[in-house]
Amino acid sequence: MLHSKISSVTTPLGNFRLLPVFDGEGERALDIKPYASDPWYGELLDVACFKKVRILDGGSGAELPHGQDIAVHERYDLSVPVA
């Protein structure tokens, strides 16, 4: 399923959650700590690295400093709306 682009993303302190904002759909919370057990995503446990998340060109996703990203369907389908 095609979802809106990400217009911004923040990394609040604690809980290893990304808060992407999807155009026209608002902010959603995405818990990425479960990914940290995978060797490629292991540096997510480094808070300094985690806070360097950025939006990919065109808003198609979010990426960490060494190229780690989360599949397009996961960034929306595994997130929940923020009240």
Short mmCIF file of N, CA and C in Angstrom, two decimals:
data_model
loop_
_atom_site.label_atom_id
_atom_site.label_comp_id
_atom_site.label_asym_id
_atom_site.label_seq_id
_atom_site.Cartn_x
_atom_site.Cartn_y
_atom_site.Cartn_z
N MET A 1 0.84 -1.18 0.00
CA MET A 1 0.00 0.00 0.00
C MET A 1 0.88 1.24 0.00
N LEU A 2 0.55 2.21 -0.79
CA LEU A 2 1.29 3.45 -0.88
C LEU A 2 0.82 4.41 0.20
N HIS A 3 1.77 4.94 0.96
CA HIS A 3 1.43 5.87 2.02
C HIS A 3 2.03 7.23 1.72
N SER A 4 1.57 8.22 2.47
CA SER A 4 2.08 9.58 2.33
C SER A 4 3.57 9.65 2.61
N LYS A 5 4.18 10.70 2.14
CA LYS A 5 5.60 10.94 2.40
C LYS A 5 5.77 11.48 3.81
N ILE A 6 6.98 11.30 4.33
CA ILE A 6 7.31 11.84 5.64
C ILE A 6 7.74 13.29 5.45
N SER A 7 7.14 14.20 6.22
CA SER A 7 7.52 15.60 6.11
C SER A 7 8.50 16.01 7.20
N SER A 8 8.52 15.27 8.32
CA SER A 8 9.49 15.52 9.38
C SER A 8 9.59 14.28 10.25
N VAL A 9 10.66 14.20 11.03
CA VAL A 9 10.83 13.09 11.97
C VAL A 9 11.63 13.60 13.15
N THR A 10 11.21 13.18 14.35
CA THR A 10 11.92 13.57 15.56
C THR A 10 12.24 12.31 16.36
N THR A 11 13.19 12.46 17.28
CA THR A 11 13.59 11.37 18.16
C THR A 11 13.50 11.85 19.60
N PRO A 12 12.33 11.71 20.22
CA PRO A 12 12.23 12.14 21.61
C PRO A 12 13.11 11.28 22.50
N LEU A 13 13.47 11.81 23.64
CA LEU A 13 14.32 11.05 24.57
C LEU A 13 13.58 9.84 25.11
N GLY A 14 14.28 8.75 25.25
CA GLY A 14 13.72 7.55 25.84
C GLY A 14 12.88 6.72 24.88
N ASN A 15 12.77 5.47 25.17
CA ASN A 15 11.91 4.51 24.48
C ASN A 15 12.26 4.22 23.03
N PHE A 16 13.30 4.80 22.49
CA PHE A 16 13.73 4.52 21.12
C PHE A 16 12.57 4.55 20.13
N ARG A 17 11.84 5.64 20.17
CA ARG A 17 10.72 5.82 19.25
C ARG A 17 11.04 6.94 18.29
N LEU A 18 10.71 6.71 17.05
CA LEU A 18 10.73 7.78 16.06
C LEU A 18 9.32 8.34 15.98
N LEU A 19 9.23 9.62 15.74
CA LEU A 19 7.93 10.25 15.56
C LEU A 19 7.89 10.89 14.18
N PRO A 20 7.64 10.08 13.15
CA PRO A 20 7.52 10.65 11.81
C PRO A 20 6.17 11.34 11.64
N VAL A 21 6.18 12.41 10.87
CA VAL A 21 4.94 13.10 10.50
C VAL A 21 4.71 12.81 9.03
N PHE A 22 3.57 12.20 8.73
CA PHE A 22 3.21 11.86 7.37
C PHE A 22 2.32 12.95 6.80
N ASP A 23 2.63 13.41 5.60
CA ASP A 23 1.83 14.44 4.94
C ASP A 23 0.37 14.03 4.94
N GLY A 24 -0.49 14.89 5.47
CA GLY A 24 -1.92 14.65 5.46
C GLY A 24 -2.41 13.61 6.44
N GLU A 25 -1.52 12.98 7.19
CA GLU A 25 -1.94 11.94 8.12
C GLU A 25 -1.46 12.18 9.54
N GLY A 26 -0.61 13.15 9.74
CA GLY A 26 -0.16 13.51 11.08
C GLY A 26 0.98 12.66 11.62
N GLU A 27 1.24 12.86 12.89
CA GLU A 27 2.36 12.23 13.58
C GLU A 27 1.99 10.82 14.03
N ARG A 28 2.95 9.90 13.87
CA ARG A 28 2.78 8.52 14.29
C ARG A 28 4.01 8.10 15.09
N ALA A 29 3.84 7.23 16.05
CA ALA A 29 4.96 6.74 16.87
C ALA A 29 5.41 5.38 16.34
N LEU A 30 6.71 5.26 16.11
CA LEU A 30 7.28 4.01 15.61
C LEU A 30 8.38 3.55 16.55
N ASP A 31 8.16 2.42 17.21
CA ASP A 31 9.14 1.85 18.13
C ASP A 31 10.17 1.08 17.32
N ILE A 32 11.42 1.53 17.35
CA ILE A 32 12.45 0.83 16.57
C ILE A 32 13.42 0.02 17.44
N LYS A 33 13.18 -0.02 18.73
CA LYS A 33 14.07 -0.80 19.60
C LYS A 33 14.11 -2.28 19.22
N PRO A 34 13.01 -2.90 18.79
CA PRO A 34 13.10 -4.32 18.40
C PRO A 34 14.13 -4.58 17.29
N TYR A 35 14.43 -3.59 16.48
CA TYR A 35 15.42 -3.74 15.42
C TYR A 35 16.85 -3.80 15.96
N ALA A 36 17.07 -3.31 17.18
CA ALA A 36 18.42 -3.19 17.73
C ALA A 36 19.11 -4.54 17.95
N SER A 37 18.38 -5.63 17.98
CA SER A 37 19.01 -6.94 18.17
C SER A 37 19.66 -7.44 16.87
N ASP A 38 19.32 -6.83 15.75
CA ASP A 38 19.92 -7.18 14.46
C ASP A 38 21.28 -6.47 14.36
N PRO A 39 22.34 -7.15 13.91
CA PRO A 39 23.66 -6.52 13.84
C PRO A 39 23.69 -5.21 13.04
N TRP A 40 22.95 -5.14 11.95
CA TRP A 40 22.95 -3.93 11.12
C TRP A 40 22.35 -2.74 11.86
N TYR A 41 21.36 -3.00 12.72
CA TYR A 41 20.69 -1.92 13.44
C TYR A 41 21.19 -1.76 14.87
N GLY A 42 22.18 -2.54 15.28
CA GLY A 42 22.65 -2.54 16.66
C GLY A 42 23.05 -1.18 17.21
N GLU A 43 23.58 -0.31 16.35
CA GLU A 43 23.99 0.99 16.88
C GLU A 43 22.80 1.89 17.22
N LEU A 44 21.58 1.41 16.99
CA LEU A 44 20.41 2.16 17.46
C LEU A 44 20.44 2.34 18.97
N LEU A 45 21.14 1.45 19.66
CA LEU A 45 21.24 1.56 21.11
C LEU A 45 22.15 2.70 21.54
N ASP A 46 22.91 3.27 20.62
CA ASP A 46 23.74 4.45 20.88
C ASP A 46 22.84 5.68 20.68
N VAL A 47 22.48 6.32 21.77
CA VAL A 47 21.53 7.43 21.71
C VAL A 47 22.03 8.54 20.79
N ALA A 48 23.33 8.81 20.80
CA ALA A 48 23.88 9.87 19.94
C ALA A 48 23.65 9.54 18.46
N CYS A 49 23.82 8.28 18.10
CA CYS A 49 23.58 7.85 16.72
C CYS A 49 22.09 7.92 16.41
N PHE A 50 21.29 7.40 17.31
CA PHE A 50 19.83 7.38 17.13
C PHE A 50 19.28 8.78 16.87
N LYS A 51 19.83 9.78 17.55
CA LYS A 51 19.32 11.15 17.40
C LYS A 51 19.70 11.79 16.06
N LYS A 52 20.52 11.13 15.25
CA LYS A 52 20.93 11.68 13.96
C LYS A 52 20.04 11.21 12.81
N VAL A 53 18.88 10.68 13.14
CA VAL A 53 17.96 10.22 12.10
C VAL A 53 17.61 11.39 11.17
N ARG A 54 17.44 11.09 9.89
CA ARG A 54 17.09 12.13 8.94
C ARG A 54 16.08 11.57 7.94
N ILE A 55 15.40 12.46 7.27
CA ILE A 55 14.44 12.08 6.24
C ILE A 55 15.20 11.81 4.94
N LEU A 56 14.84 10.73 4.28
CA LEU A 56 15.42 10.45 2.96
C LEU A 56 14.90 11.47 1.95
N ASP A 57 15.68 11.72 0.91
CA ASP A 57 15.24 12.64 -0.13
C ASP A 57 13.86 12.25 -0.64
N GLY A 58 13.00 13.21 -0.78
CA GLY A 58 11.65 12.96 -1.27
C GLY A 58 10.68 12.48 -0.21
N GLY A 59 11.14 12.34 1.04
CA GLY A 59 10.25 11.93 2.11
C GLY A 59 9.83 10.48 2.09
N SER A 60 10.60 9.63 1.40
CA SER A 60 10.22 8.23 1.26
C SER A 60 10.53 7.38 2.48
N GLY A 61 11.24 7.92 3.44
CA GLY A 61 11.57 7.16 4.64
C GLY A 61 12.52 7.94 5.52
N ALA A 62 12.99 7.27 6.56
CA ALA A 62 13.95 7.85 7.49
C ALA A 62 15.19 6.98 7.51
N GLU A 63 16.34 7.61 7.75
CA GLU A 63 17.60 6.90 7.69
C GLU A 63 18.50 7.33 8.83
N LEU A 64 19.28 6.38 9.34
CA LEU A 64 20.27 6.66 10.37
C LEU A 64 21.62 6.90 9.71
N PRO A 65 22.63 7.38 10.46
CA PRO A 65 23.89 7.82 9.86
C PRO A 65 24.62 6.85 8.94
N HIS A 66 24.54 5.56 9.19
CA HIS A 66 25.29 4.62 8.37
C HIS A 66 24.41 3.89 7.36
N GLY A 67 23.30 4.51 7.01
CA GLY A 67 22.44 3.96 5.96
C GLY A 67 21.35 3.03 6.42
N GLN A 68 21.23 2.78 7.71
CA GLN A 68 20.16 1.92 8.19
C GLN A 68 18.83 2.64 7.99
N ASP A 69 17.90 1.93 7.37
CA ASP A 69 16.56 2.48 7.26
C ASP A 69 15.57 1.35 7.51
N ILE A 70 14.33 1.70 7.58
CA ILE A 70 13.28 0.72 7.83
C ILE A 70 12.41 0.66 6.59
N ALA A 71 12.03 -0.55 6.18
CA ALA A 71 11.27 -0.73 4.96
C ALA A 71 10.05 0.19 4.93
N VAL A 72 9.72 0.64 3.74
CA VAL A 72 8.65 1.60 3.54
C VAL A 72 7.35 1.16 4.22
N HIS A 73 6.94 -0.08 4.05
CA HIS A 73 5.68 -0.51 4.64
C HIS A 73 5.75 -0.53 6.16
N GLU A 74 6.93 -0.79 6.73
CA GLU A 74 7.05 -0.85 8.18
C GLU A 74 6.97 0.53 8.83
N ARG A 75 7.51 1.53 8.17
CA ARG A 75 7.53 2.84 8.82
C ARG A 75 6.12 3.36 9.07
N TYR A 76 5.15 2.93 8.30
CA TYR A 76 3.77 3.36 8.51
C TYR A 76 2.96 2.26 9.21
N ASP A 77 3.01 1.06 8.67
CA ASP A 77 2.14 -0.01 9.17
C ASP A 77 2.46 -0.43 10.59
N LEU A 78 3.69 -0.29 11.04
CA LEU A 78 4.05 -0.65 12.41
C LEU A 78 4.01 0.53 13.36
N SER A 79 3.62 1.68 12.87
CA SER A 79 3.52 2.85 13.74
C SER A 79 2.07 3.05 14.15
N VAL A 80 1.90 3.85 15.18
CA VAL A 80 0.56 4.13 15.69
C VAL A 80 0.34 5.63 15.74
N PRO A 81 -0.89 6.09 15.51
CA PRO A 81 -1.17 7.53 15.58
C PRO A 81 -0.87 8.08 16.98
N VAL A 82 -0.39 9.29 17.01
CA VAL A 82 -0.14 9.97 18.29
C VAL A 82 -1.35 10.84 18.58
N ALA A 83 -1.91 10.65 19.75
CA ALA A 83 -3.13 11.39 20.11
C ALA A 83 -2.83 12.84 20.39
#
